[in-house]
Amino acid sequence: MSDTDKFEVVPLRAFKDNYIWTLRNRRYAAVVDPGDAQPVLDYLQRERLELCAILATHHHPDHVGGISELLASRSVPVYGPRGEPIATLTHPVHEGDEVEIVQLGLRFRVLDIPGHTRAHIAYYGANSLFCGDTLFACGCGRLFEGTAQQMAASLAKLAALPDATLVYSGHEYTLANIDFARAVEPDNAELAARAASESEKRRHERPTLPSTIARERQTNPFLRCTQPAVIAAASKHLGAAVSDPVQVFAAIRQWKNNY
Ligand SMILES: [Zn+2]
């Protein structure tokens, strides 16, 4: 922690492979997707921080399950998707809303990114994107409540953010995602280089996140559905020629489900 009051982002591990992203300065912290309260409570105590806000991206228990316990001994605003059943929300938000965390000097814009769930949202600000289970490093979330069309549009919205945007996803799925991405694009040199560098991070048990939008655009097959190599791989896997980006997306999403 530096002496300045600039915020930093710290990953807290939860369950098998979840990250609870913790935004903090010297005095305050906000958490994104606290599926479990205990890692957050431990961190707040250890670092002598005061929780000032909770942000949720979608309603799955591994992202919101710790909220009520965090609220048991304190009262802080809880932001989350207006269109999903999360009983603990105090501030339901959707596309176009702003979330300001004054204690951290941060302001985020809310983006609607349905597909994994029906009203999944992301928080974008301070050159950072908190995107839950929609965009992963080299992958994307499963379609539990949305259509391929919705998910493809949500991913396109995220892919259009500035190249340097830091991408904070909800899970450490990167190495498995890279395995699949290499099956889709065996000749992608950036992807091969990424496989080596991310494996090295995991060997030292370091997070592979955050990623960047630029890196995802180069290596994430789900953001590359207009690339000839991805179109060809999707068509070959389907046994039928597809070219429409949504059909290409649907084909590789289905392929990955069974991979
Ligand atoms: Zn989820």
PDB file of C-alpha atoms and ligand atoms in Angstrom:
ATOM      1  CA  MET A   1       0.000   0.000   0.000  1.00  0.00           C
ATOM      2  CA  SER A   2       1.458   3.326  -1.023  1.00  0.00           C
ATOM      3  CA  ASP A   3       1.306   6.478   1.024  1.00  0.00           C
ATOM      4  CA  THR A   4      -0.985   8.198  -1.409  1.00  0.00           C
ATOM      5  CA  ASP A   5      -4.707   7.883  -1.125  1.00  0.00           C
ATOM      6  CA  LYS A   6      -4.970   6.467  -4.608  1.00  0.00           C
ATOM      7  CA  PHE A   7      -7.152   3.361  -4.698  1.00  0.00           C
ATOM      8  CA  GLU A   8      -5.846  -0.087  -5.411  1.00  0.00           C
ATOM      9  CA  VAL A   9      -7.580  -3.338  -6.278  1.00  0.00           C
ATOM     10  CA  VAL A  10      -6.859  -6.465  -4.269  1.00  0.00           C
ATOM     11  CA  PRO A  11      -8.125  -9.970  -5.077  1.00  0.00           C
ATOM     12  CA  LEU A  12      -9.603 -11.945  -2.190  1.00  0.00           C
ATOM     13  CA  ARG A  13     -10.002 -15.617  -2.977  1.00  0.00           C
ATOM     14  CA  ALA A  14     -13.273 -17.376  -2.203  1.00  0.00           C
ATOM     15  CA  PHE A  15     -14.513 -20.919  -2.755  1.00  0.00           C
ATOM     16  CA  LYS A  16     -12.574 -22.836  -5.376  1.00  0.00           C
ATOM     17  CA  ASP A  17     -11.826 -20.153  -7.933  1.00  0.00           C
ATOM     18  CA  ASN A  18     -13.854 -16.990  -7.202  1.00  0.00           C
ATOM     19  CA  TYR A  19     -12.281 -13.576  -6.779  1.00  0.00           C
ATOM     20  CA  ILE A  20     -13.849 -10.962  -4.540  1.00  0.00           C
ATOM     21  CA  TRP A  21     -12.307  -7.796  -5.935  1.00  0.00           C
ATOM     22  CA  THR A  22     -11.606  -5.348  -3.147  1.00  0.00           C
ATOM     23  CA  LEU A  23     -11.126  -1.665  -3.960  1.00  0.00           C
ATOM     24  CA  ARG A  24      -9.325   0.116  -1.187  1.00  0.00           C
ATOM     25  CA  ASN A  25      -7.363   3.116  -0.046  1.00  0.00           C
ATOM     26  CA  ARG A  26      -5.739   3.581   3.375  1.00  0.00           C
ATOM     27  CA  ARG A  27      -9.008   3.750   5.229  1.00  0.00           C
ATOM     28  CA  TYR A  28     -11.906   2.373   3.216  1.00  0.00           C
ATOM     29  CA  ALA A  29     -12.757  -0.631   1.087  1.00  0.00           C
ATOM     30  CA  ALA A  30     -15.529  -1.601  -1.299  1.00  0.00           C
ATOM     31  CA  VAL A  31     -16.040  -5.176  -2.471  1.00  0.00           C
ATOM     32  CA  VAL A  32     -17.342  -6.584  -5.724  1.00  0.00           C
ATOM     33  CA  ASP A  33     -19.308  -9.853  -5.627  1.00  0.00           C
ATOM     34  CA  PRO A  34     -18.744 -11.063  -2.070  1.00  0.00           C
ATOM     35  CA  GLY A  35     -20.030 -14.603  -2.403  1.00  0.00           C
ATOM     36  CA  ASP A  36     -18.560 -15.379   1.002  1.00  0.00           C
ATOM     37  CA  ALA A  37     -18.280 -12.892   3.873  1.00  0.00           C
ATOM     38  CA  GLN A  38     -15.397 -14.463   5.751  1.00  0.00           C
ATOM     39  CA  PRO A  39     -12.498 -13.566   3.439  1.00  0.00           C
ATOM     40  CA  VAL A  40     -13.787  -9.979   3.395  1.00  0.00           C
ATOM     41  CA  LEU A  41     -14.209  -9.763   7.162  1.00  0.00           C
ATOM     42  CA  ASP A  42     -10.734 -11.205   7.680  1.00  0.00           C
ATOM     43  CA  TYR A  43      -9.188  -8.736   5.256  1.00  0.00           C
ATOM     44  CA  LEU A  44     -11.004  -5.710   6.711  1.00  0.00           C
ATOM     45  CA  GLN A  45      -9.866  -6.642  10.182  1.00  0.00           C
ATOM     46  CA  ARG A  46      -6.288  -7.394   9.196  1.00  0.00           C
ATOM     47  CA  GLU A  47      -5.909  -4.176   7.215  1.00  0.00           C
ATOM     48  CA  ARG A  48      -8.030  -2.052   9.603  1.00  0.00           C
ATOM     49  CA  LEU A  49     -10.337  -0.918   6.840  1.00  0.00           C
ATOM     50  CA  GLU A  50     -13.900   0.240   6.954  1.00  0.00           C
ATOM     51  CA  LEU A  51     -16.269  -1.238   4.384  1.00  0.00           C
ATOM     52  CA  CYS A  52     -18.038   1.543   2.485  1.00  0.00           C
ATOM     53  CA  ALA A  53     -19.905  -0.165  -0.377  1.00  0.00           C
ATOM     54  CA  ILE A  54     -20.834  -3.514  -1.898  1.00  0.00           C
ATOM     55  CA  LEU A  55     -21.230  -3.996  -5.646  1.00  0.00           C
ATOM     56  CA  ALA A  56     -22.887  -7.075  -7.153  1.00  0.00           C
ATOM     57  CA  THR A  57     -22.814  -8.022 -10.832  1.00  0.00           C
ATOM     58  CA  HIS A  58     -25.484 -10.755 -10.824  1.00  0.00           C
ATOM     59  CA  HIS A  59     -27.591 -12.873  -8.521  1.00  0.00           C
ATOM     60  CA  HIS A  60     -25.652 -16.165  -8.374  1.00  0.00           C
ATOM     61  CA  PRO A  61     -24.950 -17.221  -4.764  1.00  0.00           C
ATOM     62  CA  ASP A  62     -21.179 -17.414  -5.271  1.00  0.00           C
ATOM     63  CA  HIS A  63     -21.317 -13.668  -5.992  1.00  0.00           C
ATOM     64  CA  VAL A  64     -23.889 -12.395  -3.483  1.00  0.00           C
ATOM     65  CA  GLY A  65     -24.033 -15.075  -0.770  1.00  0.00           C
ATOM     66  CA  GLY A  66     -21.888 -13.130   1.708  1.00  0.00           C
ATOM     67  CA  ILE A  67     -23.755  -9.830   1.536  1.00  0.00           C
ATOM     68  CA  SER A  68     -26.215 -10.360   4.402  1.00  0.00           C
ATOM     69  CA  GLU A  69     -23.439 -11.374   6.773  1.00  0.00           C
ATOM     70  CA  LEU A  70     -21.435  -8.281   5.823  1.00  0.00           C
ATOM     71  CA  LEU A  71     -24.489  -6.147   6.556  1.00  0.00           C
ATOM     72  CA  ALA A  72     -25.104  -7.803   9.915  1.00  0.00           C
ATOM     73  CA  SER A  73     -22.699  -5.504  11.749  1.00  0.00           C
ATOM     74  CA  ARG A  74     -22.671  -2.444   9.491  1.00  0.00           C
ATOM     75  CA  SER A  75     -24.851  -0.488   7.107  1.00  0.00           C
ATOM     76  CA  VAL A  76     -23.418   0.244   3.652  1.00  0.00           C
ATOM     77  CA  PRO A  77     -25.003   0.768   0.239  1.00  0.00           C
ATOM     78  CA  VAL A  78     -25.409  -2.407  -1.832  1.00  0.00           C
ATOM     79  CA  TYR A  79     -25.518  -1.874  -5.585  1.00  0.00           C
ATOM     80  CA  GLY A  80     -26.648  -4.557  -7.996  1.00  0.00           C
ATOM     81  CA  PRO A  81     -28.776  -5.329 -11.041  1.00  0.00           C
ATOM     82  CA  ARG A  82     -32.279  -3.895 -10.892  1.00  0.00           C
ATOM     83  CA  GLY A  83     -33.606  -6.802 -12.924  1.00  0.00           C
ATOM     84  CA  GLU A  84     -32.495  -9.676 -10.681  1.00  0.00           C
ATOM     85  CA  PRO A  85     -33.801 -11.089  -7.397  1.00  0.00           C
ATOM     86  CA  ILE A  86     -31.164 -10.016  -4.840  1.00  0.00           C
ATOM     87  CA  ALA A  87     -32.922  -9.337  -1.534  1.00  0.00           C
ATOM     88  CA  THR A  88     -29.997  -7.422  -0.010  1.00  0.00           C
ATOM     89  CA  LEU A  89     -29.764  -4.639  -2.640  1.00  0.00           C
ATOM     90  CA  THR A  90     -30.266  -1.110  -1.362  1.00  0.00           C
ATOM     91  CA  HIS A  91     -29.490   0.528  -4.733  1.00  0.00           C
ATOM     92  CA  PRO A  92     -30.811  -1.422  -7.750  1.00  0.00           C
ATOM     93  CA  VAL A  93     -29.081  -0.059 -10.869  1.00  0.00           C
ATOM     94  CA  HIS A  94     -29.038  -0.559 -14.625  1.00  0.00           C
ATOM     95  CA  GLU A  95     -27.483   0.786 -17.830  1.00  0.00           C
ATOM     96  CA  GLY A  96     -26.727   4.473 -17.628  1.00  0.00           C
ATOM     97  CA  ASP A  97     -26.769   4.723 -13.843  1.00  0.00           C
ATOM     98  CA  GLU A  98     -23.676   5.925 -12.022  1.00  0.00           C
ATOM     99  CA  VAL A  99     -22.264   4.472  -8.846  1.00  0.00           C
ATOM    100  CA  GLU A 100     -20.158   6.877  -6.853  1.00  0.00           C
ATOM    101  CA  ILE A 101     -18.011   5.710  -3.972  1.00  0.00           C
ATOM    102  CA  VAL A 102     -16.991   9.003  -2.411  1.00  0.00           C
ATOM    103  CA  GLN A 103     -14.759   7.424   0.243  1.00  0.00           C
ATOM    104  CA  LEU A 104     -12.560   6.038  -2.528  1.00  0.00           C
ATOM    105  CA  GLY A 105     -12.970   8.917  -4.952  1.00  0.00           C
ATOM    106  CA  LEU A 106     -14.386   6.522  -7.551  1.00  0.00           C
ATOM    107  CA  ARG A 107     -17.217   6.732  -9.993  1.00  0.00           C
ATOM    108  CA  PHE A 108     -18.474   3.858 -12.143  1.00  0.00           C
ATOM    109  CA  ARG A 109     -20.871   3.681 -15.034  1.00  0.00           C
ATOM    110  CA  VAL A 110     -23.277   0.727 -15.038  1.00  0.00           C
ATOM    111  CA  LEU A 111     -23.452  -1.370 -18.218  1.00  0.00           C
ATOM    112  CA  ASP A 112     -26.220  -3.885 -18.902  1.00  0.00           C
ATOM    113  CA  ILE A 113     -24.577  -7.092 -20.131  1.00  0.00           C
ATOM    114  CA  PRO A 114     -27.250  -9.827 -20.128  1.00  0.00           C
ATOM    115  CA  GLY A 115     -26.524 -13.388 -21.248  1.00  0.00           C
ATOM    116  CA  HIS A 116     -25.007 -15.293 -18.329  1.00  0.00           C
ATOM    117  CA  THR A 117     -28.008 -14.114 -16.297  1.00  0.00           C
ATOM    118  CA  ARG A 118     -30.971 -12.101 -17.461  1.00  0.00           C
ATOM    119  CA  ALA A 119     -29.911  -8.718 -16.067  1.00  0.00           C
ATOM    120  CA  HIS A 120     -26.171  -9.109 -15.396  1.00  0.00           C
ATOM    121  CA  ILE A 121     -24.392  -5.752 -15.082  1.00  0.00           C
ATOM    122  CA  ALA A 122     -20.811  -4.491 -15.177  1.00  0.00           C
ATOM    123  CA  TYR A 123     -19.200  -1.520 -13.475  1.00  0.00           C
ATOM    124  CA  TYR A 124     -16.866   0.577 -15.612  1.00  0.00           C
ATOM    125  CA  GLY A 125     -14.723   3.442 -14.371  1.00  0.00           C
ATOM    126  CA  ALA A 126     -11.201   4.455 -13.335  1.00  0.00           C
ATOM    127  CA  ASN A 127      -9.864   2.510 -16.343  1.00  0.00           C
ATOM    128  CA  SER A 128     -11.308  -0.647 -14.773  1.00  0.00           C
ATOM    129  CA  LEU A 129     -14.108  -3.050 -15.636  1.00  0.00           C
ATOM    130  CA  PHE A 130     -15.752  -5.352 -13.112  1.00  0.00           C
ATOM    131  CA  CYS A 131     -17.652  -7.777 -15.285  1.00  0.00           C
ATOM    132  CA  GLY A 132     -18.560 -10.749 -13.061  1.00  0.00           C
ATOM    133  CA  ASP A 133     -19.232 -13.886 -15.072  1.00  0.00           C
ATOM    134  CA  THR A 134     -19.717 -12.298 -18.494  1.00  0.00           C
ATOM    135  CA  LEU A 135     -16.169 -11.753 -19.786  1.00  0.00           C
ATOM    136  CA  PHE A 136     -13.398 -14.007 -18.518  1.00  0.00           C
ATOM    137  CA  ALA A 137      -9.745 -14.044 -19.494  1.00  0.00           C
ATOM    138  CA  CYS A 138      -9.849 -15.910 -22.816  1.00  0.00           C
ATOM    139  CA  GLY A 139     -13.455 -16.957 -22.236  1.00  0.00           C
ATOM    140  CA  CYS A 140     -16.995 -15.958 -21.365  1.00  0.00           C
ATOM    141  CA  GLY A 141     -19.762 -17.084 -19.030  1.00  0.00           C
ATOM    142  CA  ARG A 142     -22.235 -19.816 -19.790  1.00  0.00           C
ATOM    143  CA  LEU A 143     -25.669 -18.864 -21.068  1.00  0.00           C
ATOM    144  CA  PHE A 144     -27.880 -19.690 -18.098  1.00  0.00           C
ATOM    145  CA  GLU A 145     -30.661 -17.140 -18.579  1.00  0.00           C
ATOM    146  CA  GLY A 146     -29.906 -15.326 -21.807  1.00  0.00           C
ATOM    147  CA  THR A 147     -29.546 -16.001 -25.512  1.00  0.00           C
ATOM    148  CA  ALA A 148     -26.449 -16.226 -27.673  1.00  0.00           C
ATOM    149  CA  GLN A 149     -27.569 -13.003 -29.323  1.00  0.00           C
ATOM    150  CA  GLN A 150     -27.716 -11.177 -25.987  1.00  0.00           C
ATOM    151  CA  MET A 151     -24.343 -12.510 -24.859  1.00  0.00           C
ATOM    152  CA  ALA A 152     -22.657 -11.684 -28.168  1.00  0.00           C
ATOM    153  CA  ALA A 153     -24.005  -8.120 -27.909  1.00  0.00           C
ATOM    154  CA  SER A 154     -22.872  -7.828 -24.289  1.00  0.00           C
ATOM    155  CA  LEU A 155     -19.363  -9.014 -25.177  1.00  0.00           C
ATOM    156  CA  ALA A 156     -19.238  -6.636 -28.139  1.00  0.00           C
ATOM    157  CA  LYS A 157     -20.133  -3.775 -25.790  1.00  0.00           C
ATOM    158  CA  LEU A 158     -17.243  -4.695 -23.490  1.00  0.00           C
ATOM    159  CA  ALA A 159     -14.839  -5.242 -26.393  1.00  0.00           C
ATOM    160  CA  ALA A 160     -15.526  -1.657 -27.519  1.00  0.00           C
ATOM    161  CA  LEU A 161     -14.128  -0.204 -24.285  1.00  0.00           C
ATOM    162  CA  PRO A 162     -10.648   1.370 -24.505  1.00  0.00           C
ATOM    163  CA  ASP A 163      -7.773  -1.073 -25.107  1.00  0.00           C
ATOM    164  CA  ALA A 164      -6.054  -0.339 -21.806  1.00  0.00           C
ATOM    165  CA  THR A 165      -9.145  -1.030 -19.676  1.00  0.00           C
ATOM    166  CA  LEU A 166      -8.261  -3.436 -16.870  1.00  0.00           C
ATOM    167  CA  VAL A 167     -10.612  -6.427 -16.844  1.00  0.00           C
ATOM    168  CA  TYR A 168     -11.507  -7.879 -13.445  1.00  0.00           C
ATOM    169  CA  SER A 169     -13.516 -11.085 -13.904  1.00  0.00           C
ATOM    170  CA  GLY A 170     -15.232 -13.166 -11.260  1.00  0.00           C
ATOM    171  CA  HIS A 171     -13.257 -16.406 -11.583  1.00  0.00           C
ATOM    172  CA  GLU A 172      -9.772 -17.781 -12.178  1.00  0.00           C
ATOM    173  CA  TYR A 173     -10.645 -19.872 -15.240  1.00  0.00           C
ATOM    174  CA  THR A 174      -7.851 -18.632 -17.468  1.00  0.00           C
ATOM    175  CA  LEU A 175      -5.729 -21.732 -18.103  1.00  0.00           C
ATOM    176  CA  ALA A 176      -8.720 -23.935 -18.965  1.00  0.00           C
ATOM    177  CA  ASN A 177     -10.059 -21.149 -21.177  1.00  0.00           C
ATOM    178  CA  ILE A 178      -6.722 -20.906 -22.979  1.00  0.00           C
ATOM    179  CA  ASP A 179      -6.754 -24.654 -23.657  1.00  0.00           C
ATOM    180  CA  PHE A 180     -10.053 -24.273 -25.424  1.00  0.00           C
ATOM    181  CA  ALA A 181      -9.050 -21.050 -27.192  1.00  0.00           C
ATOM    182  CA  ARG A 182      -6.027 -22.873 -28.662  1.00  0.00           C
ATOM    183  CA  ALA A 183      -8.317 -25.583 -30.009  1.00  0.00           C
ATOM    184  CA  VAL A 184     -10.237 -22.834 -31.822  1.00  0.00           C
ATOM    185  CA  GLU A 185      -7.203 -20.837 -32.958  1.00  0.00           C
ATOM    186  CA  PRO A 186      -4.113 -23.078 -32.970  1.00  0.00           C
ATOM    187  CA  ASP A 187      -2.203 -20.571 -35.118  1.00  0.00           C
ATOM    188  CA  ASN A 188      -2.823 -17.479 -32.981  1.00  0.00           C
ATOM    189  CA  ALA A 189       0.715 -16.444 -31.927  1.00  0.00           C
ATOM    190  CA  GLU A 190      -0.479 -13.994 -29.250  1.00  0.00           C
ATOM    191  CA  LEU A 191      -2.517 -16.814 -27.747  1.00  0.00           C
ATOM    192  CA  ALA A 192       0.488 -19.150 -27.646  1.00  0.00           C
ATOM    193  CA  ALA A 193       2.531 -16.449 -25.925  1.00  0.00           C
ATOM    194  CA  ARG A 194      -0.284 -15.845 -23.492  1.00  0.00           C
ATOM    195  CA  ALA A 195      -0.509 -19.545 -22.640  1.00  0.00           C
ATOM    196  CA  ALA A 196       3.128 -19.461 -21.543  1.00  0.00           C
ATOM    197  CA  SER A 197       2.902 -16.265 -19.507  1.00  0.00           C
ATOM    198  CA  GLU A 198      -0.368 -17.161 -17.743  1.00  0.00           C
ATOM    199  CA  SER A 199       0.902 -20.668 -16.903  1.00  0.00           C
ATOM    200  CA  GLU A 200       3.930 -19.066 -15.321  1.00  0.00           C
ATOM    201  CA  LYS A 201       1.697 -16.858 -13.139  1.00  0.00           C
ATOM    202  CA  ARG A 202      -0.357 -19.846 -12.001  1.00  0.00           C
ATOM    203  CA  ARG A 203       2.785 -21.848 -11.198  1.00  0.00           C
ATOM    204  CA  HIS A 204       3.475 -19.161  -8.621  1.00  0.00           C
ATOM    205  CA  GLU A 205      -0.196 -19.100  -7.591  1.00  0.00           C
ATOM    206  CA  ARG A 206      -0.571 -15.540  -8.813  1.00  0.00           C
ATOM    207  CA  PRO A 207      -3.855 -14.348 -10.331  1.00  0.00           C
ATOM    208  CA  THR A 208      -3.950 -14.069 -14.109  1.00  0.00           C
ATOM    209  CA  LEU A 209      -6.293 -11.126 -13.664  1.00  0.00           C
ATOM    210  CA  PRO A 210      -6.717  -8.318 -14.351  1.00  0.00           C
ATOM    211  CA  SER A 211      -6.516  -8.741 -18.097  1.00  0.00           C
ATOM    212  CA  THR A 212      -6.983  -5.888 -20.541  1.00  0.00           C
ATOM    213  CA  ILE A 213      -9.509  -5.330 -23.295  1.00  0.00           C
ATOM    214  CA  ALA A 214      -6.661  -5.270 -25.837  1.00  0.00           C
ATOM    215  CA  ARG A 215      -5.373  -8.672 -24.690  1.00  0.00           C
ATOM    216  CA  GLU A 216      -8.871 -10.143 -24.817  1.00  0.00           C
ATOM    217  CA  ARG A 217      -9.455  -8.796 -28.308  1.00  0.00           C
ATOM    218  CA  GLN A 218      -6.262 -10.546 -29.429  1.00  0.00           C
ATOM    219  CA  THR A 219      -6.766 -13.882 -27.713  1.00  0.00           C
ATOM    220  CA  ASN A 220     -10.359 -14.451 -26.559  1.00  0.00           C
ATOM    221  CA  PRO A 221     -12.218 -16.462 -29.213  1.00  0.00           C
ATOM    222  CA  PHE A 222     -15.576 -15.174 -27.981  1.00  0.00           C
ATOM    223  CA  LEU A 223     -14.522 -11.626 -28.913  1.00  0.00           C
ATOM    224  CA  ARG A 224     -13.158 -12.803 -32.261  1.00  0.00           C
ATOM    225  CA  CYS A 225     -16.258 -14.136 -34.000  1.00  0.00           C
ATOM    226  CA  THR A 226     -15.571 -12.061 -37.109  1.00  0.00           C
ATOM    227  CA  GLN A 227     -12.002 -13.384 -37.517  1.00  0.00           C
ATOM    228  CA  PRO A 228     -11.596 -15.790 -40.448  1.00  0.00           C
ATOM    229  CA  ALA A 229      -9.782 -18.405 -38.328  1.00  0.00           C
ATOM    230  CA  VAL A 230     -12.569 -18.436 -35.725  1.00  0.00           C
ATOM    231  CA  ILE A 231     -15.278 -18.575 -38.387  1.00  0.00           C
ATOM    232  CA  ALA A 232     -13.490 -21.490 -40.056  1.00  0.00           C
ATOM    233  CA  ALA A 233     -13.068 -23.378 -36.777  1.00  0.00           C
ATOM    234  CA  ALA A 234     -16.729 -22.869 -35.813  1.00  0.00           C
ATOM    235  CA  SER A 235     -17.877 -24.044 -39.239  1.00  0.00           C
ATOM    236  CA  LYS A 236     -15.641 -27.099 -39.120  1.00  0.00           C
ATOM    237  CA  HIS A 237     -16.864 -28.007 -35.642  1.00  0.00           C
ATOM    238  CA  LEU A 238     -20.512 -27.591 -36.682  1.00  0.00           C
ATOM    239  CA  GLY A 239     -20.024 -29.427 -39.956  1.00  0.00           C
ATOM    240  CA  ALA A 240     -21.777 -26.549 -41.718  1.00  0.00           C
ATOM    241  CA  ALA A 241     -20.645 -23.150 -42.917  1.00  0.00           C
ATOM    242  CA  VAL A 242     -21.579 -20.281 -40.616  1.00  0.00           C
ATOM    243  CA  SER A 243     -20.494 -16.682 -40.958  1.00  0.00           C
ATOM    244  CA  ASP A 244     -22.991 -14.613 -38.999  1.00  0.00           C
ATOM    245  CA  PRO A 245     -21.096 -13.494 -35.858  1.00  0.00           C
ATOM    246  CA  VAL A 246     -23.931 -14.525 -33.523  1.00  0.00           C
ATOM    247  CA  GLN A 247     -24.041 -17.998 -35.092  1.00  0.00           C
ATOM    248  CA  VAL A 248     -20.267 -18.254 -34.825  1.00  0.00           C
ATOM    249  CA  PHE A 249     -20.479 -17.209 -31.188  1.00  0.00           C
ATOM    250  CA  ALA A 250     -23.254 -19.730 -30.482  1.00  0.00           C
ATOM    251  CA  ALA A 251     -21.265 -22.497 -32.150  1.00  0.00           C
ATOM    252  CA  ILE A 252     -18.096 -21.946 -30.138  1.00  0.00           C
ATOM    253  CA  ARG A 253     -20.055 -21.413 -26.897  1.00  0.00           C
ATOM    254  CA  GLN A 254     -21.757 -24.781 -27.481  1.00  0.00           C
ATOM    255  CA  TRP A 255     -18.424 -26.361 -28.417  1.00  0.00           C
ATOM    256  CA  LYS A 256     -16.861 -25.127 -25.177  1.00  0.00           C
ATOM    257  CA  ASN A 257     -19.774 -26.459 -23.097  1.00  0.00           C
ATOM    258  CA  ASN A 258     -18.834 -29.932 -24.255  1.00  0.00           C
ATOM    259  CA  TYR A 259     -15.082 -29.420 -24.368  1.00  0.00           C
TER     260      TYR A 259
HETATM  261 ZN    ZN B   1     -22.545 -16.610 -12.273  1.00  0.00          ZN
END
